[in-house]
Amino acid sequence: MACGPRPVHRRTEEVPSLPKSPTRRRPLTRAALTDSALALFTEKGFHATSISDIVERAGLTRGAFYSNYRDKEELFLALYDAHTERLLSELREAATAPRPEPGSGTDSASGTGSGSGVHPVMQLHERVTGRTPQERQWFMVSMEFTLHAARHPEVARALAVHENRLTEGLAEVVTTALAGAGRRPDLDPEDLARLLVAAFEGLTARQLVHGTGEPTERLLTHLMNALSAPLGPSDEGQ
């Protein structure tokens, strides 16, 4: 009972602070809706969360929801795009980060330095292994939505467009990371990106079920070595 009055009090404080101009207010409204939706999708799941739940948590009206999003699916895809943008930004930073000096502790301990030639790619892996609570939560929410899309062709087509954007960005990042290790993809970079996403999703699911003892890093290292090749003279200047 003690937590009952708090949402009302919070909404009372927040509403007057919104800009009066609809143009300036819209980004704040959309942010409130997406933040509310992500929290609820994480707590209850996509299917169990209603639009009424989302607007109540956000302190907004159903009219505010429908003036920004057609339905719950469109709101999720906005969350997907925001996650993709943040993830690719982090991965680009990791792909271009300075590598540890050969023989350093990181290089030898991880087995991902100059000796194995895939250290930058494993830096990417460190960002997206699902070890942080936020990434684990996002993985479960996105997998639930994927299953939802599989049962609804229109939703599946929309999700595929957004997934393709992630694939294109990831292909660019992985190519850059491999080049930093003196390697190149041994197949089309977008095909490599698709394989990495499939491997990541499968291995993350196994980690959630079997625990952190799953040999994710070792398996991804083998995968990257199998699907890439050392740069040669013909690759100079490419």
PDB file of C-alpha atoms in Angstrom:
ATOM      1  CA  MET A   1       0.000   0.000   0.000  1.00  0.00           C
ATOM      2  CA  ALA A   2       2.895   2.343   0.650  1.00  0.00           C
ATOM      3  CA  CYS A   3       3.842   2.359  -3.022  1.00  0.00           C
ATOM      4  CA  GLY A   4       0.343   3.226  -4.229  1.00  0.00           C
ATOM      5  CA  PRO A   5       0.481   7.031  -3.981  1.00  0.00           C
ATOM      6  CA  ARG A   6       3.974   7.371  -5.456  1.00  0.00           C
ATOM      7  CA  PRO A   7       3.123   7.002  -9.177  1.00  0.00           C
ATOM      8  CA  VAL A   8       0.347   9.567  -8.836  1.00  0.00           C
ATOM      9  CA  HIS A   9       2.658  11.970  -7.063  1.00  0.00           C
ATOM     10  CA  ARG A  10       5.391  11.454  -9.655  1.00  0.00           C
ATOM     11  CA  ARG A  11       3.020  12.065 -12.571  1.00  0.00           C
ATOM     12  CA  THR A  12       1.685  15.207 -10.886  1.00  0.00           C
ATOM     13  CA  GLU A  13       5.216  16.560 -10.746  1.00  0.00           C
ATOM     14  CA  GLU A  14       6.221  15.512 -14.255  1.00  0.00           C
ATOM     15  CA  VAL A  15       3.273  16.657 -16.340  1.00  0.00           C
ATOM     16  CA  PRO A  16       3.685  20.432 -15.728  1.00  0.00           C
ATOM     17  CA  SER A  17       7.361  20.173 -16.718  1.00  0.00           C
ATOM     18  CA  LEU A  18       6.504  19.006 -20.247  1.00  0.00           C
ATOM     19  CA  PRO A  19       6.897  21.702 -22.905  1.00  0.00           C
ATOM     20  CA  LYS A  20       3.614  23.206 -24.088  1.00  0.00           C
ATOM     21  CA  SER A  21       4.584  22.979 -27.745  1.00  0.00           C
ATOM     22  CA  PRO A  22       3.497  19.594 -29.229  1.00  0.00           C
ATOM     23  CA  THR A  23       6.644  19.550 -31.363  1.00  0.00           C
ATOM     24  CA  ARG A  24       8.895  19.899 -28.331  1.00  0.00           C
ATOM     25  CA  ARG A  25       6.758  17.618 -26.170  1.00  0.00           C
ATOM     26  CA  ARG A  26       6.652  14.688 -28.612  1.00  0.00           C
ATOM     27  CA  PRO A  27      10.234  13.391 -28.011  1.00  0.00           C
ATOM     28  CA  LEU A  28       9.623  13.459 -24.242  1.00  0.00           C
ATOM     29  CA  THR A  29       6.326  11.638 -24.660  1.00  0.00           C
ATOM     30  CA  ARG A  30       7.872   8.988 -26.876  1.00  0.00           C
ATOM     31  CA  ALA A  31      10.757   8.531 -24.428  1.00  0.00           C
ATOM     32  CA  ALA A  32       8.312   8.105 -21.532  1.00  0.00           C
ATOM     33  CA  LEU A  33       6.361   5.495 -23.498  1.00  0.00           C
ATOM     34  CA  THR A  34       9.406   3.512 -24.601  1.00  0.00           C
ATOM     35  CA  ASP A  35      10.955   3.573 -21.114  1.00  0.00           C
ATOM     36  CA  SER A  36       7.681   2.405 -19.626  1.00  0.00           C
ATOM     37  CA  ALA A  37       7.232  -0.302 -22.251  1.00  0.00           C
ATOM     38  CA  LEU A  38      10.752  -1.692 -21.878  1.00  0.00           C
ATOM     39  CA  ALA A  39      10.387  -1.899 -18.096  1.00  0.00           C
ATOM     40  CA  LEU A  40       7.049  -3.677 -18.408  1.00  0.00           C
ATOM     41  CA  PHE A  41       8.153  -6.013 -21.217  1.00  0.00           C
ATOM     42  CA  THR A  42      11.062  -6.993 -18.976  1.00  0.00           C
ATOM     43  CA  GLU A  43       8.881  -7.507 -15.897  1.00  0.00           C
ATOM     44  CA  LYS A  44       5.793  -9.101 -17.451  1.00  0.00           C
ATOM     45  CA  GLY A  45       6.646  -9.995 -21.032  1.00  0.00           C
ATOM     46  CA  PHE A  46       5.459  -8.512 -24.315  1.00  0.00           C
ATOM     47  CA  HIS A  47       2.159 -10.403 -24.460  1.00  0.00           C
ATOM     48  CA  ALA A  48       1.209  -9.822 -20.831  1.00  0.00           C
ATOM     49  CA  THR A  49       1.757  -6.049 -21.113  1.00  0.00           C
ATOM     50  CA  SER A  50      -1.203  -4.014 -22.315  1.00  0.00           C
ATOM     51  CA  ILE A  51      -1.236  -0.525 -23.766  1.00  0.00           C
ATOM     52  CA  SER A  52      -3.152   0.537 -20.641  1.00  0.00           C
ATOM     53  CA  ASP A  53      -0.253  -0.770 -18.531  1.00  0.00           C
ATOM     54  CA  ILE A  54       2.230   1.213 -20.600  1.00  0.00           C
ATOM     55  CA  VAL A  55       0.428   4.543 -20.408  1.00  0.00           C
ATOM     56  CA  GLU A  56      -0.333   4.122 -16.709  1.00  0.00           C
ATOM     57  CA  ARG A  57       3.343   3.478 -15.941  1.00  0.00           C
ATOM     58  CA  ALA A  58       4.315   6.479 -18.086  1.00  0.00           C
ATOM     59  CA  GLY A  59       1.713   8.771 -16.517  1.00  0.00           C
ATOM     60  CA  LEU A  60       0.135   9.433 -19.925  1.00  0.00           C
ATOM     61  CA  THR A  61      -3.144   8.809 -21.701  1.00  0.00           C
ATOM     62  CA  ARG A  62      -4.098   6.271 -24.360  1.00  0.00           C
ATOM     63  CA  GLY A  63      -4.510   9.239 -26.693  1.00  0.00           C
ATOM     64  CA  ALA A  64      -0.839  10.099 -26.138  1.00  0.00           C
ATOM     65  CA  PHE A  65       0.061   6.530 -27.039  1.00  0.00           C
ATOM     66  CA  TYR A  66      -1.923   6.419 -30.265  1.00  0.00           C
ATOM     67  CA  SER A  67      -0.683   9.819 -31.385  1.00  0.00           C
ATOM     68  CA  ASN A  68       2.841   8.355 -31.366  1.00  0.00           C
ATOM     69  CA  TYR A  69       2.483   4.634 -32.102  1.00  0.00           C
ATOM     70  CA  ARG A  70      -0.020   2.614 -34.072  1.00  0.00           C
ATOM     71  CA  ASP A  71       0.231  -0.386 -31.764  1.00  0.00           C
ATOM     72  CA  LYS A  72       2.448  -2.239 -29.324  1.00  0.00           C
ATOM     73  CA  GLU A  73       4.423  -3.783 -32.183  1.00  0.00           C
ATOM     74  CA  GLU A  74       5.411  -0.413 -33.602  1.00  0.00           C
ATOM     75  CA  LEU A  75       6.533   0.705 -30.152  1.00  0.00           C
ATOM     76  CA  PHE A  76       8.677  -2.421 -29.780  1.00  0.00           C
ATOM     77  CA  LEU A  77      10.336  -1.751 -33.137  1.00  0.00           C
ATOM     78  CA  ALA A  78      11.205   1.747 -31.913  1.00  0.00           C
ATOM     79  CA  LEU A  79      12.879   0.063 -28.925  1.00  0.00           C
ATOM     80  CA  TYR A  80      14.662  -2.313 -31.304  1.00  0.00           C
ATOM     81  CA  ASP A  81      16.046   0.578 -33.366  1.00  0.00           C
ATOM     82  CA  ALA A  82      17.233   2.407 -30.237  1.00  0.00           C
ATOM     83  CA  HIS A  83      18.978  -0.743 -29.016  1.00  0.00           C
ATOM     84  CA  THR A  84      20.568  -1.304 -32.441  1.00  0.00           C
ATOM     85  CA  GLU A  85      21.866   2.270 -32.581  1.00  0.00           C
ATOM     86  CA  ARG A  86      23.362   2.048 -29.088  1.00  0.00           C
ATOM     87  CA  LEU A  87      24.856  -1.394 -29.703  1.00  0.00           C
ATOM     88  CA  LEU A  88      26.466  -0.484 -33.024  1.00  0.00           C
ATOM     89  CA  SER A  89      27.888   2.693 -31.504  1.00  0.00           C
ATOM     90  CA  GLU A  90      29.519   0.668 -28.723  1.00  0.00           C
ATOM     91  CA  LEU A  91      30.774  -1.955 -31.156  1.00  0.00           C
ATOM     92  CA  ARG A  92      32.310   0.645 -33.499  1.00  0.00           C
ATOM     93  CA  GLU A  93      34.169   2.070 -30.523  1.00  0.00           C
ATOM     94  CA  ALA A  94      35.378  -1.412 -29.516  1.00  0.00           C
ATOM     95  CA  ALA A  95      36.370  -2.315 -33.082  1.00  0.00           C
ATOM     96  CA  THR A  96      38.638   0.707 -33.397  1.00  0.00           C
ATOM     97  CA  ALA A  97      40.010   0.641 -29.834  1.00  0.00           C
ATOM     98  CA  PRO A  98      43.788   0.151 -29.453  1.00  0.00           C
ATOM     99  CA  ARG A  99      44.758  -3.480 -29.058  1.00  0.00           C
ATOM    100  CA  PRO A 100      46.813  -4.704 -26.080  1.00  0.00           C
ATOM    101  CA  GLU A 101      50.519  -4.971 -26.758  1.00  0.00           C
ATOM    102  CA  PRO A 102      51.678  -8.465 -27.725  1.00  0.00           C
ATOM    103  CA  GLY A 103      52.703 -10.406 -24.658  1.00  0.00           C
ATOM    104  CA  SER A 104      50.570  -8.317 -22.291  1.00  0.00           C
ATOM    105  CA  GLY A 105      48.439 -10.056 -19.690  1.00  0.00           C
ATOM    106  CA  THR A 106      45.223  -9.510 -21.612  1.00  0.00           C
ATOM    107  CA  ASP A 107      46.728 -10.769 -24.828  1.00  0.00           C
ATOM    108  CA  SER A 108      48.046 -14.018 -23.431  1.00  0.00           C
ATOM    109  CA  ALA A 109      45.346 -14.780 -20.891  1.00  0.00           C
ATOM    110  CA  SER A 110      42.391 -14.477 -23.215  1.00  0.00           C
ATOM    111  CA  GLY A 111      43.983 -16.184 -26.158  1.00  0.00           C
ATOM    112  CA  THR A 112      42.575 -13.454 -28.329  1.00  0.00           C
ATOM    113  CA  GLY A 113      45.588 -11.296 -29.000  1.00  0.00           C
ATOM    114  CA  SER A 114      47.904 -11.224 -31.961  1.00  0.00           C
ATOM    115  CA  GLY A 115      48.530 -14.958 -31.632  1.00  0.00           C
ATOM    116  CA  SER A 116      44.938 -15.933 -32.430  1.00  0.00           C
ATOM    117  CA  GLY A 117      44.250 -12.897 -34.600  1.00  0.00           C
ATOM    118  CA  VAL A 118      40.702 -12.302 -33.358  1.00  0.00           C
ATOM    119  CA  HIS A 119      41.164 -10.048 -30.335  1.00  0.00           C
ATOM    120  CA  PRO A 120      39.074  -7.142 -31.700  1.00  0.00           C
ATOM    121  CA  VAL A 121      36.201  -9.491 -32.506  1.00  0.00           C
ATOM    122  CA  MET A 122      36.307 -10.871 -29.002  1.00  0.00           C
ATOM    123  CA  GLN A 123      36.170  -7.280 -27.763  1.00  0.00           C
ATOM    124  CA  LEU A 124      32.880  -7.076 -29.617  1.00  0.00           C
ATOM    125  CA  HIS A 125      31.803 -10.307 -28.016  1.00  0.00           C
ATOM    126  CA  GLU A 126      32.534  -8.900 -24.567  1.00  0.00           C
ATOM    127  CA  ARG A 127      30.023  -6.130 -25.269  1.00  0.00           C
ATOM    128  CA  VAL A 128      27.180  -8.424 -26.271  1.00  0.00           C
ATOM    129  CA  THR A 129      27.558 -11.724 -24.432  1.00  0.00           C
ATOM    130  CA  GLY A 130      24.487 -11.020 -22.345  1.00  0.00           C
ATOM    131  CA  ARG A 131      26.508 -10.947 -19.132  1.00  0.00           C
ATOM    132  CA  THR A 132      25.008  -7.657 -17.991  1.00  0.00           C
ATOM    133  CA  PRO A 133      21.464  -7.791 -16.587  1.00  0.00           C
ATOM    134  CA  GLN A 134      20.315  -5.221 -19.165  1.00  0.00           C
ATOM    135  CA  GLU A 135      21.500  -7.314 -22.111  1.00  0.00           C
ATOM    136  CA  ARG A 136      20.024 -10.505 -20.669  1.00  0.00           C
ATOM    137  CA  GLN A 137      16.715  -8.719 -20.203  1.00  0.00           C
ATOM    138  CA  TRP A 138      16.802  -7.334 -23.743  1.00  0.00           C
ATOM    139  CA  PHE A 139      17.603 -10.783 -25.112  1.00  0.00           C
ATOM    140  CA  MET A 140      14.535 -12.306 -23.446  1.00  0.00           C
ATOM    141  CA  VAL A 141      12.249  -9.466 -24.546  1.00  0.00           C
ATOM    142  CA  SER A 142      13.510  -9.585 -28.138  1.00  0.00           C
ATOM    143  CA  MET A 143      13.241 -13.385 -28.335  1.00  0.00           C
ATOM    144  CA  GLU A 144       9.630 -13.219 -27.168  1.00  0.00           C
ATOM    145  CA  PHE A 145       8.892 -10.647 -29.849  1.00  0.00           C
ATOM    146  CA  THR A 146      10.636 -12.787 -32.481  1.00  0.00           C
ATOM    147  CA  LEU A 147       8.335 -15.697 -31.637  1.00  0.00           C
ATOM    148  CA  HIS A 148       5.380 -13.311 -31.837  1.00  0.00           C
ATOM    149  CA  ALA A 149       6.548 -12.151 -35.267  1.00  0.00           C
ATOM    150  CA  ALA A 150       6.930 -15.748 -36.442  1.00  0.00           C
ATOM    151  CA  ARG A 151       3.203 -16.237 -35.876  1.00  0.00           C
ATOM    152  CA  HIS A 152       2.171 -12.982 -37.579  1.00  0.00           C
ATOM    153  CA  PRO A 153       3.496 -12.477 -41.157  1.00  0.00           C
ATOM    154  CA  GLU A 154       2.986  -8.699 -41.202  1.00  0.00           C
ATOM    155  CA  VAL A 155       4.947  -8.283 -37.991  1.00  0.00           C
ATOM    156  CA  ALA A 156       7.625 -10.649 -39.312  1.00  0.00           C
ATOM    157  CA  ARG A 157       8.093  -8.534 -42.448  1.00  0.00           C
ATOM    158  CA  ALA A 158       8.443  -5.376 -40.370  1.00  0.00           C
ATOM    159  CA  LEU A 159      10.910  -7.000 -37.977  1.00  0.00           C
ATOM    160  CA  ALA A 160      12.993  -8.305 -40.895  1.00  0.00           C
ATOM    161  CA  VAL A 161      13.538  -4.749 -42.166  1.00  0.00           C
ATOM    162  CA  HIS A 162      14.864  -3.658 -38.778  1.00  0.00           C
ATOM    163  CA  GLU A 163      16.996  -6.788 -38.397  1.00  0.00           C
ATOM    164  CA  ASN A 164      18.558  -6.135 -41.801  1.00  0.00           C
ATOM    165  CA  ARG A 165      19.739  -2.731 -40.593  1.00  0.00           C
ATOM    166  CA  LEU A 166      21.464  -4.432 -37.664  1.00  0.00           C
ATOM    167  CA  THR A 167      23.031  -6.996 -40.019  1.00  0.00           C
ATOM    168  CA  GLU A 168      24.421  -4.287 -42.315  1.00  0.00           C
ATOM    169  CA  GLY A 169      25.902  -2.347 -39.411  1.00  0.00           C
ATOM    170  CA  LEU A 170      27.328  -5.454 -37.774  1.00  0.00           C
ATOM    171  CA  ALA A 171      28.940  -6.575 -41.056  1.00  0.00           C
ATOM    172  CA  GLU A 172      30.779  -3.253 -41.262  1.00  0.00           C
ATOM    173  CA  VAL A 173      31.918  -3.430 -37.641  1.00  0.00           C
ATOM    174  CA  VAL A 174      33.120  -7.043 -37.834  1.00  0.00           C
ATOM    175  CA  THR A 175      35.056  -6.336 -41.056  1.00  0.00           C
ATOM    176  CA  THR A 176      36.773  -3.415 -39.333  1.00  0.00           C
ATOM    177  CA  ALA A 177      37.529  -5.515 -36.248  1.00  0.00           C
ATOM    178  CA  LEU A 178      38.983  -8.360 -38.286  1.00  0.00           C
ATOM    179  CA  ALA A 179      41.131  -5.963 -40.299  1.00  0.00           C
ATOM    180  CA  GLY A 180      42.521  -4.666 -37.010  1.00  0.00           C
ATOM    181  CA  ALA A 181      43.639  -8.235 -36.301  1.00  0.00           C
ATOM    182  CA  GLY A 182      45.141  -8.704 -39.767  1.00  0.00           C
ATOM    183  CA  ARG A 183      42.268 -10.839 -40.983  1.00  0.00           C
ATOM    184  CA  ARG A 184      39.312 -10.570 -43.358  1.00  0.00           C
ATOM    185  CA  PRO A 185      35.955 -12.356 -43.658  1.00  0.00           C
ATOM    186  CA  ASP A 186      36.187 -15.551 -45.677  1.00  0.00           C
ATOM    187  CA  LEU A 187      32.601 -15.088 -46.897  1.00  0.00           C
ATOM    188  CA  ASP A 188      30.232 -12.220 -47.587  1.00  0.00           C
ATOM    189  CA  PRO A 189      30.440  -9.885 -44.533  1.00  0.00           C
ATOM    190  CA  GLU A 190      26.657  -9.763 -44.151  1.00  0.00           C
ATOM    191  CA  ASP A 191      26.491 -13.567 -44.203  1.00  0.00           C
ATOM    192  CA  LEU A 192      29.170 -13.585 -41.505  1.00  0.00           C
ATOM    193  CA  ALA A 193      27.135 -11.086 -39.486  1.00  0.00           C
ATOM    194  CA  ARG A 194      24.043 -13.306 -39.784  1.00  0.00           C
ATOM    195  CA  LEU A 195      26.022 -16.319 -38.574  1.00  0.00           C
ATOM    196  CA  LEU A 196      27.387 -14.324 -35.644  1.00  0.00           C
ATOM    197  CA  VAL A 197      23.914 -13.174 -34.619  1.00  0.00           C
ATOM    198  CA  ALA A 198      22.589 -16.754 -34.861  1.00  0.00           C
ATOM    199  CA  ALA A 199      25.533 -18.072 -32.828  1.00  0.00           C
ATOM    200  CA  PHE A 200      25.188 -15.319 -30.242  1.00  0.00           C
ATOM    201  CA  GLU A 201      21.467 -15.890 -29.802  1.00  0.00           C
ATOM    202  CA  GLY A 202      21.857 -19.646 -29.517  1.00  0.00           C
ATOM    203  CA  LEU A 203      24.781 -19.456 -27.099  1.00  0.00           C
ATOM    204  CA  THR A 204      23.068 -16.798 -24.983  1.00  0.00           C
ATOM    205  CA  ALA A 205      19.974 -18.991 -24.703  1.00  0.00           C
ATOM    206  CA  ARG A 206      22.173 -21.885 -23.593  1.00  0.00           C
ATOM    207  CA  GLN A 207      23.878 -19.667 -21.011  1.00  0.00           C
ATOM    208  CA  LEU A 208      20.517 -18.684 -19.550  1.00  0.00           C
ATOM    209  CA  VAL A 209      19.565 -22.359 -19.211  1.00  0.00           C
ATOM    210  CA  HIS A 210      22.893 -23.983 -18.374  1.00  0.00           C
ATOM    211  CA  GLY A 211      24.656 -21.131 -16.568  1.00  0.00           C
ATOM    212  CA  THR A 212      27.826 -19.213 -17.297  1.00  0.00           C
ATOM    213  CA  GLY A 213      29.932 -22.365 -17.578  1.00  0.00           C
ATOM    214  CA  GLU A 214      29.082 -22.612 -21.286  1.00  0.00           C
ATOM    215  CA  PRO A 215      32.316 -22.155 -23.353  1.00  0.00           C
ATOM    216  CA  THR A 216      30.952 -19.192 -25.309  1.00  0.00           C
ATOM    217  CA  GLU A 217      34.253 -17.361 -25.832  1.00  0.00           C
ATOM    218  CA  ARG A 218      36.064 -20.477 -27.009  1.00  0.00           C
ATOM    219  CA  LEU A 219      33.280 -21.402 -29.420  1.00  0.00           C
ATOM    220  CA  LEU A 220      33.082 -17.914 -30.910  1.00  0.00           C
ATOM    221  CA  THR A 221      36.863 -17.804 -31.270  1.00  0.00           C
ATOM    222  CA  HIS A 222      36.775 -21.065 -33.232  1.00  0.00           C
ATOM    223  CA  LEU A 223      33.908 -19.733 -35.355  1.00  0.00           C
ATOM    224  CA  MET A 224      35.747 -16.515 -36.221  1.00  0.00           C
ATOM    225  CA  ASN A 225      38.952 -18.383 -37.065  1.00  0.00           C
ATOM    226  CA  ALA A 226      37.009 -20.784 -39.274  1.00  0.00           C
ATOM    227  CA  LEU A 227      35.161 -18.007 -41.104  1.00  0.00           C
ATOM    228  CA  SER A 228      38.021 -15.561 -41.612  1.00  0.00           C
ATOM    229  CA  ALA A 229      41.432 -15.643 -43.265  1.00  0.00           C
ATOM    230  CA  PRO A 230      44.706 -13.698 -42.860  1.00  0.00           C
ATOM    231  CA  LEU A 231      44.993 -10.556 -44.930  1.00  0.00           C
ATOM    232  CA  GLY A 232      47.215 -11.035 -47.983  1.00  0.00           C
ATOM    233  CA  PRO A 233      48.954  -8.744 -50.478  1.00  0.00           C
ATOM    234  CA  SER A 234      45.797  -8.608 -52.596  1.00  0.00           C
ATOM    235  CA  ASP A 235      43.929  -7.076 -49.652  1.00  0.00           C
ATOM    236  CA  GLU A 236      46.212  -4.038 -49.441  1.00  0.00           C
ATOM    237  CA  GLY A 237      44.330  -0.809 -49.952  1.00  0.00           C
ATOM    238  CA  GLN A 238      40.899  -2.414 -49.778  1.00  0.00           C
TER     239      GLN A 238
END
